[in-house]
PDB file of N, CA and C in Angstrom:
ATOM      1  N   UNK A  99     -34.577  54.229 -15.992  1.00 55.00           N
ATOM      2  CA  UNK A  99     -34.920  53.520 -14.784  1.00 55.00           C
ATOM      3  C   UNK A  99     -34.234  54.170 -13.581  1.00 55.00           C
ATOM      4  N   UNK A 100     -32.965  54.427 -13.709  1.00 53.00           N
ATOM      5  CA  UNK A 100     -32.192  55.032 -12.623  1.00 53.00           C
ATOM      6  C   UNK A 100     -32.741  56.410 -12.258  1.00 53.00           C
ATOM      7  N   UNK A 101     -33.133  57.161 -13.263  1.00 55.00           N
ATOM      8  CA  UNK A 101     -33.602  58.526 -13.047  1.00 55.00           C
ATOM      9  C   UNK A 101     -34.886  58.551 -12.215  1.00 55.00           C
ATOM     10  N   UNK A 102     -35.783  57.614 -12.444  1.00 63.00           N
ATOM     11  CA  UNK A 102     -37.046  57.601 -11.712  1.00 63.00           C
ATOM     12  C   UNK A 102     -36.931  56.965 -10.337  1.00 63.00           C
ATOM     13  N   UNK A 103     -35.910  56.160 -10.075  1.00 63.00           N
ATOM     14  CA  UNK A 103     -35.800  55.472  -8.796  1.00 63.00           C
ATOM     15  C   UNK A 103     -35.188  56.339  -7.701  1.00 63.00           C
ATOM     16  N   UNK A 104     -34.323  57.240  -8.058  1.00 56.00           N
ATOM     17  CA  UNK A 104     -33.690  58.088  -7.050  1.00 56.00           C
ATOM     18  C   UNK A 104     -34.480  59.376  -6.931  1.00 56.00           C
ATOM     19  N   UNK A 105     -34.844  59.731  -5.718  1.00 60.00           N
ATOM     20  CA  UNK A 105     -35.702  60.890  -5.524  1.00 60.00           C
ATOM     21  C   UNK A 105     -34.933  62.175  -5.268  1.00 60.00           C
ATOM     22  N   UNK A 106     -33.686  62.084  -4.873  1.00 67.00           N
ATOM     23  CA  UNK A 106     -32.901  63.262  -4.534  1.00 67.00           C
ATOM     24  C   UNK A 106     -32.459  64.011  -5.793  1.00 67.00           C
ATOM     25  N   UNK A 107     -32.602  65.329  -5.768  1.00 68.00           N
ATOM     26  CA  UNK A 107     -32.143  66.141  -6.889  1.00 68.00           C
ATOM     27  C   UNK A 107     -30.634  66.045  -7.038  1.00 68.00           C
ATOM     28  N   UNK A 108     -29.966  65.791  -5.927  1.00 71.00           N
ATOM     29  CA  UNK A 108     -28.505  65.643  -5.948  1.00 71.00           C
ATOM     30  C   UNK A 108     -28.076  64.491  -6.859  1.00 71.00           C
ATOM     31  N   UNK A 109     -28.847  63.421  -6.893  1.00 72.00           N
ATOM     32  CA  UNK A 109     -28.523  62.267  -7.722  1.00 72.00           C
ATOM     33  C   UNK A 109     -29.042  62.425  -9.150  1.00 72.00           C
ATOM     34  N   UNK A 110     -30.093  63.197  -9.334  1.00 76.00           N
ATOM     35  CA  UNK A 110     -30.685  63.323 -10.664  1.00 76.00           C
ATOM     36  C   UNK A 110     -29.867  64.211 -11.593  1.00 76.00           C
ATOM     37  N   UNK A 111     -29.247  65.242 -11.079  1.00 81.00           N
ATOM     38  CA  UNK A 111     -28.508  66.175 -11.933  1.00 81.00           C
ATOM     39  C   UNK A 111     -27.347  65.493 -12.660  1.00 81.00           C
ATOM     40  N   UNK A 112     -26.474  64.735 -11.985  1.00 82.00           N
ATOM     41  CA  UNK A 112     -25.391  64.066 -12.731  1.00 82.00           C
ATOM     42  C   UNK A 112     -25.912  63.051 -13.752  1.00 82.00           C
ATOM     43  N   UNK A 113     -26.984  62.352 -13.401  1.00 79.00           N
ATOM     44  CA  UNK A 113     -27.554  61.383 -14.337  1.00 79.00           C
ATOM     45  C   UNK A 113     -28.075  62.095 -15.581  1.00 79.00           C
ATOM     46  N   UNK A 114     -28.822  63.182 -15.374  1.00 82.00           N
ATOM     47  CA  UNK A 114     -29.376  63.949 -16.486  1.00 82.00           C
ATOM     48  C   UNK A 114     -28.250  64.558 -17.330  1.00 82.00           C
ATOM     49  N   UNK A 115     -27.239  65.106 -16.698  1.00 88.00           N
ATOM     50  CA  UNK A 115     -26.121  65.709 -17.424  1.00 88.00           C
ATOM     51  C   UNK A 115     -25.370  64.657 -18.251  1.00 88.00           C
ATOM     52  N   UNK A 116     -25.166  63.485 -17.690  1.00 88.00           N
ATOM     53  CA  UNK A 116     -24.501  62.410 -18.431  1.00 88.00           C
ATOM     54  C   UNK A 116     -25.314  61.939 -19.619  1.00 88.00           C
ATOM     55  N   UNK A 117     -26.614  61.780 -19.425  1.00 87.00           N
ATOM     56  CA  UNK A 117     -27.484  61.360 -20.523  1.00 87.00           C
ATOM     57  C   UNK A 117     -27.513  62.413 -21.627  1.00 87.00           C
ATOM     58  N   UNK A 118     -27.641  63.672 -21.241  1.00 91.00           N
ATOM     59  CA  UNK A 118     -27.666  64.759 -22.233  1.00 91.00           C
ATOM     60  C   UNK A 118     -26.356  64.850 -22.999  1.00 91.00           C
ATOM     61  N   UNK A 119     -25.262  64.715 -22.303  1.00 94.00           N
ATOM     62  CA  UNK A 119     -23.955  64.806 -22.953  1.00 94.00           C
ATOM     63  C   UNK A 119     -23.768  63.679 -23.960  1.00 94.00           C
ATOM     64  N   UNK A 120     -24.106  62.454 -23.565  1.00 94.00           N
ATOM     65  CA  UNK A 120     -23.927  61.330 -24.493  1.00 94.00           C
ATOM     66  C   UNK A 120     -24.869  61.454 -25.693  1.00 94.00           C
ATOM     67  N   UNK A 121     -26.090  61.916 -25.476  1.00 93.00           N
ATOM     68  CA  UNK A 121     -27.010  62.115 -26.599  1.00 93.00           C
ATOM     69  C   UNK A 121     -26.521  63.219 -27.533  1.00 93.00           C
ATOM     70  N   UNK A 122     -26.001  64.299 -26.961  1.00 95.00           N
ATOM     71  CA  UNK A 122     -25.509  65.404 -27.773  1.00 95.00           C
ATOM     72  C   UNK A 122     -24.314  64.984 -28.624  1.00 95.00           C
ATOM     73  N   UNK A 123     -23.384  64.272 -28.011  1.00 95.00           N
ATOM     74  CA  UNK A 123     -22.198  63.815 -28.747  1.00 95.00           C
ATOM     75  C   UNK A 123     -22.603  62.862 -29.868  1.00 95.00           C
ATOM     76  N   UNK A 124     -23.507  61.940 -29.575  1.00 93.00           N
ATOM     77  CA  UNK A 124     -23.994  61.012 -30.594  1.00 93.00           C
ATOM     78  C   UNK A 124     -24.684  61.762 -31.729  1.00 93.00           C
ATOM     79  N   UNK A 125     -25.505  62.738 -31.380  1.00 93.00           N
ATOM     80  CA  UNK A 125     -26.211  63.533 -32.388  1.00 93.00           C
ATOM     81  C   UNK A 125     -25.211  64.267 -33.288  1.00 93.00           C
ATOM     82  N   UNK A 126     -24.212  64.879 -32.700  1.00 96.00           N
ATOM     83  CA  UNK A 126     -23.221  65.630 -33.480  1.00 96.00           C
ATOM     84  C   UNK A 126     -22.403  64.716 -34.386  1.00 96.00           C
ATOM     85  N   UNK A 127     -21.980  63.566 -33.883  1.00 95.00           N
ATOM     86  CA  UNK A 127     -21.224  62.615 -34.702  1.00 95.00           C
ATOM     87  C   UNK A 127     -22.079  62.127 -35.869  1.00 95.00           C
ATOM     88  N   UNK A 128     -23.353  61.833 -35.589  1.00 90.00           N
ATOM     89  CA  UNK A 128     -24.254  61.378 -36.651  1.00 90.00           C
ATOM     90  C   UNK A 128     -24.488  62.465 -37.686  1.00 90.00           C
ATOM     91  N   UNK A 129     -24.669  63.692 -37.242  1.00 92.00           N
ATOM     92  CA  UNK A 129     -24.889  64.802 -38.166  1.00 92.00           C
ATOM     93  C   UNK A 129     -23.671  65.045 -39.045  1.00 92.00           C
ATOM     94  N   UNK A 130     -22.501  65.063 -38.446  1.00 95.00           N
ATOM     95  CA  UNK A 130     -21.262  65.276 -39.211  1.00 95.00           C
ATOM     96  C   UNK A 130     -21.028  64.118 -40.181  1.00 95.00           C
ATOM     97  N   UNK A 131     -21.303  62.897 -39.748  1.00 91.00           N
ATOM     98  CA  UNK A 131     -21.177  61.741 -40.641  1.00 91.00           C
ATOM     99  C   UNK A 131     -22.135  61.860 -41.816  1.00 91.00           C
ATOM    100  N   UNK A 132     -23.348  62.305 -41.540  1.00 86.00           N
ATOM    101  CA  UNK A 132     -24.329  62.483 -42.611  1.00 86.00           C
ATOM    102  C   UNK A 132     -23.913  63.541 -43.607  1.00 86.00           C
ATOM    103  N   UNK A 133     -23.304  64.607 -43.121  1.00 91.00           N
ATOM    104  CA  UNK A 133     -22.839  65.671 -44.014  1.00 91.00           C
ATOM    105  C   UNK A 133     -21.758  65.149 -44.961  1.00 91.00           C
ATOM    106  N   UNK A 134     -20.803  64.396 -44.422  1.00 89.00           N
ATOM    107  CA  UNK A 134     -19.678  63.938 -45.237  1.00 89.00           C
ATOM    108  C   UNK A 134     -19.963  62.672 -46.042  1.00 89.00           C
ATOM    109  N   UNK A 135     -20.781  61.766 -45.496  1.00 85.00           N
ATOM    110  CA  UNK A 135     -20.984  60.477 -46.158  1.00 85.00           C
ATOM    111  C   UNK A 135     -22.380  60.291 -46.747  1.00 85.00           C
ATOM    112  N   UNK A 136     -23.269  61.239 -46.551  1.00 82.00           N
ATOM    113  CA  UNK A 136     -24.641  61.117 -47.055  1.00 82.00           C
ATOM    114  C   UNK A 136     -24.726  61.016 -48.566  1.00 82.00           C
ATOM    115  N   UNK A 137     -23.820  61.655 -49.253  1.00 83.00           N
ATOM    116  CA  UNK A 137     -23.851  61.623 -50.719  1.00 83.00           C
ATOM    117  C   UNK A 137     -23.427  60.259 -51.275  1.00 83.00           C
ATOM    118  N   UNK A 138     -22.848  59.415 -50.442  1.00 83.00           N
ATOM    119  CA  UNK A 138     -22.436  58.081 -50.893  1.00 83.00           C
ATOM    120  C   UNK A 138     -23.606  57.092 -50.952  1.00 83.00           C
ATOM    121  N   UNK A 139     -24.724  57.435 -50.324  1.00 76.00           N
ATOM    122  CA  UNK A 139     -25.883  56.540 -50.304  1.00 76.00           C
ATOM    123  C   UNK A 139     -26.654  56.701 -51.616  1.00 76.00           C
ATOM    124  N   UNK A 140     -26.889  55.611 -52.328  1.00 77.00           N
ATOM    125  CA  UNK A 140     -27.618  55.710 -53.600  1.00 77.00           C
ATOM    126  C   UNK A 140     -29.049  56.219 -53.390  1.00 77.00           C
ATOM    127  N   UNK A 141     -29.548  57.029 -54.303  1.00 77.00           N
ATOM    128  CA  UNK A 141     -30.916  57.561 -54.171  1.00 77.00           C
ATOM    129  C   UNK A 141     -31.986  56.474 -54.225  1.00 77.00           C
ATOM    130  N   UNK A 142     -31.639  55.292 -54.758  1.00 76.00           N
ATOM    131  CA  UNK A 142     -32.628  54.208 -54.845  1.00 76.00           C
ATOM    132  C   UNK A 142     -32.979  53.634 -53.477  1.00 76.00           C
ATOM    133  N   UNK A 143     -32.091  53.810 -52.505  1.00 72.00           N
ATOM    134  CA  UNK A 143     -32.354  53.286 -51.165  1.00 72.00           C
ATOM    135  C   UNK A 143     -33.381  54.176 -50.495  1.00 72.00           C
ATOM    136  N   UNK A 144     -34.455  53.591 -50.059  1.00 75.00           N
ATOM    137  CA  UNK A 144     -35.526  54.362 -49.425  1.00 75.00           C
ATOM    138  C   UNK A 144     -35.347  54.398 -47.909  1.00 75.00           C
ATOM    139  N   UNK A 145     -35.564  55.548 -47.343  1.00 74.00           N
ATOM    140  CA  UNK A 145     -35.472  55.699 -45.890  1.00 74.00           C
ATOM    141  C   UNK A 145     -36.831  56.010 -45.278  1.00 74.00           C
ATOM    142  N   UNK A 146     -37.897  55.512 -45.913  1.00 73.00           N
ATOM    143  CA  UNK A 146     -39.253  55.731 -45.406  1.00 73.00           C
ATOM    144  C   UNK A 146     -39.469  55.055 -44.062  1.00 73.00           C
ATOM    145  N   UNK A 147     -38.661  54.082 -43.737  1.00 71.00           N
ATOM    146  CA  UNK A 147     -38.818  53.351 -42.487  1.00 71.00           C
ATOM    147  C   UNK A 147     -38.253  54.109 -41.282  1.00 71.00           C
ATOM    148  N   UNK A 148     -37.560  55.205 -41.488  1.00 75.00           N
ATOM    149  CA  UNK A 148     -36.877  55.905 -40.399  1.00 75.00           C
ATOM    150  C   UNK A 148     -37.848  56.486 -39.377  1.00 75.00           C
ATOM    151  N   UNK A 149     -38.943  57.073 -39.825  1.00 74.00           N
ATOM    152  CA  UNK A 149     -39.892  57.692 -38.890  1.00 74.00           C
ATOM    153  C   UNK A 149     -40.565  56.637 -38.009  1.00 74.00           C
ATOM    154  N   UNK A 150     -41.113  55.557 -38.574  1.00 74.00           N
ATOM    155  CA  UNK A 150     -41.693  54.532 -37.690  1.00 74.00           C
ATOM    156  C   UNK A 150     -40.674  53.903 -36.735  1.00 74.00           C
ATOM    157  N   UNK A 151     -39.432  53.718 -37.193  1.00 78.00           N
ATOM    158  CA  UNK A 151     -38.412  53.154 -36.307  1.00 78.00           C
ATOM    159  C   UNK A 151     -38.086  54.102 -35.157  1.00 78.00           C
ATOM    160  N   UNK A 152     -38.119  55.394 -35.432  1.00 82.00           N
ATOM    161  CA  UNK A 152     -37.887  56.376 -34.369  1.00 82.00           C
ATOM    162  C   UNK A 152     -38.975  56.272 -33.313  1.00 82.00           C
ATOM    163  N   UNK A 153     -40.229  56.172 -33.760  1.00 75.00           N
ATOM    164  CA  UNK A 153     -41.328  56.036 -32.812  1.00 75.00           C
ATOM    165  C   UNK A 153     -41.205  54.740 -32.008  1.00 75.00           C
ATOM    166  N   UNK A 154     -40.807  53.665 -32.647  1.00 82.00           N
ATOM    167  CA  UNK A 154     -40.639  52.399 -31.926  1.00 82.00           C
ATOM    168  C   UNK A 154     -39.531  52.494 -30.885  1.00 82.00           C
ATOM    169  N   UNK A 155     -38.448  53.149 -31.238  1.00 86.00           N
ATOM    170  CA  UNK A 155     -37.341  53.295 -30.285  1.00 86.00           C
ATOM    171  C   UNK A 155     -37.758  54.105 -29.064  1.00 86.00           C
ATOM    172  N   UNK A 156     -38.644  55.058 -29.251  1.00 85.00           N
ATOM    173  CA  UNK A 156     -39.152  55.842 -28.120  1.00 85.00           C
ATOM    174  C   UNK A 156     -40.225  55.090 -27.342  1.00 85.00           C
ATOM    175  N   UNK A 157     -40.970  54.249 -28.030  1.00 80.00           N
ATOM    176  CA  UNK A 157     -42.123  53.583 -27.431  1.00 80.00           C
ATOM    177  C   UNK A 157     -41.759  52.385 -26.554  1.00 80.00           C
ATOM    178  N   UNK A 158     -40.973  51.490 -27.073  1.00 88.00           N
ATOM    179  CA  UNK A 158     -40.751  50.190 -26.421  1.00 88.00           C
ATOM    180  C   UNK A 158     -40.255  50.311 -24.979  1.00 88.00           C
ATOM    181  N   UNK A 159     -39.290  51.166 -24.657  1.00 89.00           N
ATOM    182  CA  UNK A 159     -38.847  51.235 -23.255  1.00 89.00           C
ATOM    183  C   UNK A 159     -39.910  51.791 -22.301  1.00 89.00           C
ATOM    184  N   UNK A 160     -40.940  52.413 -22.837  1.00 86.00           N
ATOM    185  CA  UNK A 160     -41.964  53.023 -21.986  1.00 86.00           C
ATOM    186  C   UNK A 160     -43.188  52.149 -21.782  1.00 86.00           C
ATOM    187  N   UNK A 161     -43.200  50.958 -22.314  1.00 91.00           N
ATOM    188  CA  UNK A 161     -44.313  50.035 -22.074  1.00 91.00           C
ATOM    189  C   UNK A 161     -44.024  49.318 -20.766  1.00 91.00           C
ATOM    190  N   UNK A 162     -44.580  49.844 -19.680  1.00 90.00           N
ATOM    191  CA  UNK A 162     -44.261  49.320 -18.352  1.00 90.00           C
ATOM    192  C   UNK A 162     -45.485  48.844 -17.580  1.00 90.00           C
ATOM    193  N   UNK A 163     -46.689  49.126 -18.079  1.00 90.00           N
ATOM    194  CA  UNK A 163     -47.900  48.700 -17.379  1.00 90.00           C
ATOM    195  C   UNK A 163     -49.018  48.488 -18.395  1.00 90.00           C
ATOM    196  N   UNK A 164     -50.189  48.122 -17.905  1.00 89.00           N
ATOM    197  CA  UNK A 164     -51.310  47.810 -18.785  1.00 89.00           C
ATOM    198  C   UNK A 164     -51.779  49.011 -19.611  1.00 89.00           C
ATOM    199  N   UNK A 165     -51.935  50.213 -19.039  1.00 90.00           N
ATOM    200  CA  UNK A 165     -52.350  51.352 -19.878  1.00 90.00           C
ATOM    201  C   UNK A 165     -51.365  51.660 -21.011  1.00 90.00           C
ATOM    202  N   UNK A 166     -50.075  51.565 -20.740  1.00 91.00           N
ATOM    203  CA  UNK A 166     -49.109  51.856 -21.804  1.00 91.00           C
ATOM    204  C   UNK A 166     -49.107  50.750 -22.863  1.00 91.00           C
ATOM    205  N   UNK A 167     -49.320  49.500 -22.458  1.00 93.00           N
ATOM    206  CA  UNK A 167     -49.397  48.406 -23.432  1.00 93.00           C
ATOM    207  C   UNK A 167     -50.638  48.552 -24.302  1.00 93.00           C
ATOM    208  N   UNK A 168     -51.772  48.890 -23.683  1.00 95.00           N
ATOM    209  CA  UNK A 168     -52.994  49.088 -24.458  1.00 95.00           C
ATOM    210  C   UNK A 168     -52.857  50.270 -25.404  1.00 95.00           C
ATOM    211  N   UNK A 169     -52.215  51.329 -24.942  1.00 93.00           N
ATOM    212  CA  UNK A 169     -51.983  52.499 -25.793  1.00 93.00           C
ATOM    213  C   UNK A 169     -51.130  52.114 -27.003  1.00 93.00           C
ATOM    214  N   UNK A 170     -50.113  51.294 -26.801  1.00 92.00           N
ATOM    215  CA  UNK A 170     -49.252  50.865 -27.905  1.00 92.00           C
ATOM    216  C   UNK A 170     -50.017  50.018 -28.913  1.00 92.00           C
ATOM    217  N   UNK A 171     -50.855  49.121 -28.416  1.00 95.00           N
ATOM    218  CA  UNK A 171     -51.631  48.259 -29.315  1.00 95.00           C
ATOM    219  C   UNK A 171     -52.621  49.085 -30.126  1.00 95.00           C
ATOM    220  N   UNK A 172     -53.341  49.999 -29.470  1.00 96.00           N
ATOM    221  CA  UNK A 172     -54.310  50.850 -30.181  1.00 96.00           C
ATOM    222  C   UNK A 172     -53.588  51.707 -31.217  1.00 96.00           C
ATOM    223  N   UNK A 173     -52.462  52.296 -30.841  1.00 93.00           N
ATOM    224  CA  UNK A 173     -51.704  53.131 -31.775  1.00 93.00           C
ATOM    225  C   UNK A 173     -51.260  52.324 -32.991  1.00 93.00           C
ATOM    226  N   UNK A 174     -50.788  51.116 -32.771  1.00 92.00           N
ATOM    227  CA  UNK A 174     -50.334  50.277 -33.889  1.00 92.00           C
ATOM    228  C   UNK A 174     -51.484  49.918 -34.813  1.00 92.00           C
ATOM    229  N   UNK A 175     -52.621  49.524 -34.242  1.00 96.00           N
ATOM    230  CA  UNK A 175     -53.773  49.141 -35.063  1.00 96.00           C
ATOM    231  C   UNK A 175     -54.271  50.322 -35.877  1.00 96.00           C
ATOM    232  N   UNK A 176     -54.420  51.482 -35.239  1.00 97.00           N
ATOM    233  CA  UNK A 176     -54.903  52.670 -35.954  1.00 97.00           C
ATOM    234  C   UNK A 176     -53.907  53.082 -37.038  1.00 97.00           C
ATOM    235  N   UNK A 177     -52.623  53.039 -36.740  1.00 93.00           N
ATOM    236  CA  UNK A 177     -51.609  53.412 -37.738  1.00 93.00           C
ATOM    237  C   UNK A 177     -51.641  52.471 -38.941  1.00 93.00           C
ATOM    238  N   UNK A 178     -51.833  51.185 -38.691  1.00 94.00           N
ATOM    239  CA  UNK A 178     -51.904  50.215 -39.792  1.00 94.00           C
ATOM    240  C   UNK A 178     -53.162  50.436 -40.624  1.00 94.00           C
ATOM    241  N   UNK A 179     -54.278  50.713 -39.959  1.00 96.00           N
ATOM    242  CA  UNK A 179     -55.537  50.928 -40.687  1.00 96.00           C
ATOM    243  C   UNK A 179     -55.545  52.227 -41.490  1.00 96.00           C
ATOM    244  N   UNK A 180     -54.739  53.194 -41.090  1.00 96.00           N
ATOM    245  CA  UNK A 180     -54.722  54.488 -41.773  1.00 96.00           C
ATOM    246  C   UNK A 180     -53.428  54.724 -42.556  1.00 96.00           C
ATOM    247  N   UNK A 181     -52.713  53.655 -42.874  1.00 93.00           N
ATOM    248  CA  UNK A 181     -51.419  53.782 -43.539  1.00 93.00           C
ATOM    249  C   UNK A 181     -51.531  54.430 -44.918  1.00 93.00           C
ATOM    250  N   UNK A 182     -52.690  54.355 -45.554  1.00 95.00           N
ATOM    251  CA  UNK A 182     -52.827  54.893 -46.906  1.00 95.00           C
ATOM    252  C   UNK A 182     -53.066  56.402 -46.932  1.00 95.00           C
ATOM    253  N   UNK A 183     -53.184  57.038 -45.782  1.00 95.00           N
ATOM    254  CA  UNK A 183     -53.385  58.491 -45.757  1.00 95.00           C
ATOM    255  C   UNK A 183     -52.122  59.212 -46.226  1.00 95.00           C
ATOM    256  N   UNK A 184     -52.293  60.356 -46.868  1.00 94.00           N
ATOM    257  CA  UNK A 184     -51.113  61.080 -47.364  1.00 94.00           C
ATOM    258  C   UNK A 184     -50.290  61.711 -46.238  1.00 94.00           C
ATOM    259  N   UNK A 185     -49.056  62.059 -46.565  1.00 91.00           N
ATOM    260  CA  UNK A 185     -48.136  62.772 -45.667  1.00 91.00           C
ATOM    261  C   UNK A 185     -47.841  62.018 -44.373  1.00 91.00           C
ATOM    262  N   UNK A 186     -47.939  60.691 -44.399  1.00 86.00           N
ATOM    263  CA  UNK A 186     -47.665  59.878 -43.207  1.00 86.00           C
ATOM    264  C   UNK A 186     -48.598  60.217 -42.049  1.00 86.00           C
ATOM    265  N   UNK A 187     -49.791  60.726 -42.375  1.00 95.00           N
ATOM    266  CA  UNK A 187     -50.739  61.121 -41.337  1.00 95.00           C
ATOM    267  C   UNK A 187     -51.266  59.923 -40.549  1.00 95.00           C
ATOM    268  N   UNK A 188     -51.259  58.746 -41.143  1.00 94.00           N
ATOM    269  CA  UNK A 188     -51.703  57.559 -40.427  1.00 94.00           C
ATOM    270  C   UNK A 188     -50.871  57.309 -39.183  1.00 94.00           C
ATOM    271  N   UNK A 189     -49.583  57.555 -39.287  1.00 87.00           N
ATOM    272  CA  UNK A 189     -48.692  57.383 -38.137  1.00 87.00           C
ATOM    273  C   UNK A 189     -49.033  58.380 -37.041  1.00 87.00           C
ATOM    274  N   UNK A 190     -49.290  59.617 -37.425  1.00 93.00           N
ATOM    275  CA  UNK A 190     -49.624  60.638 -36.430  1.00 93.00           C
ATOM    276  C   UNK A 190     -50.989  60.362 -35.793  1.00 93.00           C
ATOM    277  N   UNK A 191     -51.954  59.957 -36.586  1.00 96.00           N
ATOM    278  CA  UNK A 191     -53.276  59.626 -36.043  1.00 96.00           C
ATOM    279  C   UNK A 191     -53.168  58.440 -35.097  1.00 96.00           C
ATOM    280  N   UNK A 192     -52.364  57.456 -35.460  1.00 95.00           N
ATOM    281  CA  UNK A 192     -52.126  56.312 -34.578  1.00 95.00           C
ATOM    282  C   UNK A 192     -51.475  56.735 -33.274  1.00 95.00           C
ATOM    283  N   UNK A 193     -50.491  57.630 -33.372  1.00 91.00           N
ATOM    284  CA  UNK A 193     -49.806  58.108 -32.168  1.00 91.00           C
ATOM    285  C   UNK A 193     -50.775  58.834 -31.239  1.00 91.00           C
ATOM    286  N   UNK A 194     -51.567  59.727 -31.798  1.00 96.00           N
ATOM    287  CA  UNK A 194     -52.540  60.448 -30.969  1.00 96.00           C
ATOM    288  C   UNK A 194     -53.604  59.516 -30.396  1.00 96.00           C
ATOM    289  N   UNK A 195     -54.018  58.514 -31.159  1.00 96.00           N
ATOM    290  CA  UNK A 195     -54.980  57.527 -30.641  1.00 96.00           C
ATOM    291  C   UNK A 195     -54.391  56.786 -29.449  1.00 96.00           C
ATOM    292  N   UNK A 196     -53.133  56.416 -29.551  1.00 94.00           N
ATOM    293  CA  UNK A 196     -52.468  55.739 -28.441  1.00 94.00           C
ATOM    294  C   UNK A 196     -52.343  56.636 -27.221  1.00 94.00           C
ATOM    295  N   UNK A 197     -52.008  57.903 -27.443  1.00 93.00           N
ATOM    296  CA  UNK A 197     -51.889  58.850 -26.329  1.00 93.00           C
ATOM    297  C   UNK A 197     -53.214  58.988 -25.602  1.00 93.00           C
ATOM    298  N   UNK A 198     -54.282  59.194 -26.359  1.00 96.00           N
ATOM    299  CA  UNK A 198     -55.597  59.353 -25.735  1.00 96.00           C
ATOM    300  C   UNK A 198     -56.039  58.076 -25.026  1.00 96.00           C
ATOM    301  N   UNK A 199     -55.770  56.924 -25.636  1.00 95.00           N
ATOM    302  CA  UNK A 199     -56.125  55.654 -24.998  1.00 95.00           C
ATOM    303  C   UNK A 199     -55.386  55.482 -23.677  1.00 95.00           C
ATOM    304  N   UNK A 200     -54.090  55.707 -23.686  1.00 92.00           N
ATOM    305  CA  UNK A 200     -53.313  55.586 -22.454  1.00 92.00           C
ATOM    306  C   UNK A 200     -53.787  56.543 -21.382  1.00 92.00           C
ATOM    307  N   UNK A 201     -54.114  57.763 -21.795  1.00 92.00           N
ATOM    308  CA  UNK A 201     -54.594  58.767 -20.839  1.00 92.00           C
ATOM    309  C   UNK A 201     -55.910  58.329 -20.201  1.00 92.00           C
ATOM    310  N   UNK A 202     -56.870  57.936 -21.023  1.00 93.00           N
ATOM    311  CA  UNK A 202     -58.185  57.578 -20.477  1.00 93.00           C
ATOM    312  C   UNK A 202     -58.145  56.278 -19.678  1.00 93.00           C
ATOM    313  N   UNK A 203     -57.338  55.323 -20.105  1.00 92.00           N
ATOM    314  CA  UNK A 203     -57.224  54.080 -19.336  1.00 92.00           C
ATOM    315  C   UNK A 203     -56.553  54.366 -17.988  1.00 92.00           C
ATOM    316  N   UNK A 204     -55.540  55.237 -17.975  1.00 89.00           N
ATOM    317  CA  UNK A 204     -54.884  55.597 -16.723  1.00 89.00           C
ATOM    318  C   UNK A 204     -55.845  56.321 -15.791  1.00 89.00           C
ATOM    319  N   UNK A 205     -56.649  57.222 -16.339  1.00 87.00           N
ATOM    320  CA  UNK A 205     -57.627  57.955 -15.536  1.00 87.00           C
ATOM    321  C   UNK A 205     -58.649  56.990 -14.945  1.00 87.00           C
ATOM    322  N   UNK A 206     -59.133  56.077 -15.764  1.00 85.00           N
ATOM    323  CA  UNK A 206     -60.123  55.103 -15.302  1.00 85.00           C
ATOM    324  C   UNK A 206     -59.512  54.190 -14.241  1.00 85.00           C
ATOM    325  N   UNK A 207     -58.282  53.761 -14.459  1.00 74.00           N
ATOM    326  CA  UNK A 207     -57.578  52.935 -13.485  1.00 74.00           C
ATOM    327  C   UNK A 207     -57.416  53.662 -12.168  1.00 74.00           C
ATOM    328  N   UNK A 208     -57.089  54.953 -12.227  1.00 72.00           N
ATOM    329  CA  UNK A 208     -56.957  55.775 -11.037  1.00 72.00           C
ATOM    330  C   UNK A 208     -58.278  55.944 -10.307  1.00 72.00           C
ATOM    331  N   UNK A 209     -59.376  56.078 -11.076  1.00 59.00           N
ATOM    332  CA  UNK A 209     -60.701  56.241 -10.475  1.00 59.00           C
ATOM    333  C   UNK A 209     -61.142  54.960  -9.766  1.00 59.00           C
ATOM    334  N   UNK A 210     -60.735  53.814 -10.294  1.00 58.00           N
ATOM    335  CA  UNK A 210     -61.102  52.537  -9.671  1.00 58.00           C
ATOM    336  C   UNK A 210     -60.353  52.303  -8.371  1.00 58.00           C
ATOM    337  N   UNK A 211     -59.164  52.907  -8.222  1.00 53.00           N
ATOM    338  CA  UNK A 211     -58.356  52.669  -7.037  1.00 53.00           C
ATOM    339  C   UNK A 211     -58.607  53.675  -5.939  1.00 53.00           C
ATOM    340  N   UNK A 212     -59.449  54.661  -6.192  1.00 50.00           N
ATOM    341  CA  UNK A 212     -59.722  55.674  -5.156  1.00 50.00           C
ATOM    342  C   UNK A 212     -60.791  55.219  -4.201  1.00 50.00           C
TER     343      UNK A 212
END
């Protein structure tokens, strides 16, 4: 939110550097923890939910208007309907369906306001 509200490059650079630094440190701590403690997790525990949770974590903060909400709904419906496809392709097809929906709805919305 802060990054998009300030228009000056002078204000954006420290914000971007701070965000990148905190993400990098978190990534490194998580990676090192996984290296040392990953073998303690029993193989019976399934981590199939990690990919959809990653997409949700990226998606939810970006639902800010009607095109993005419609894109999220279409992506979810398509992903659920195609969940039986191999290699988790249903998730990717759902994601691309949402992207295309958001794009075309945004274009149509823009055409109506011109």
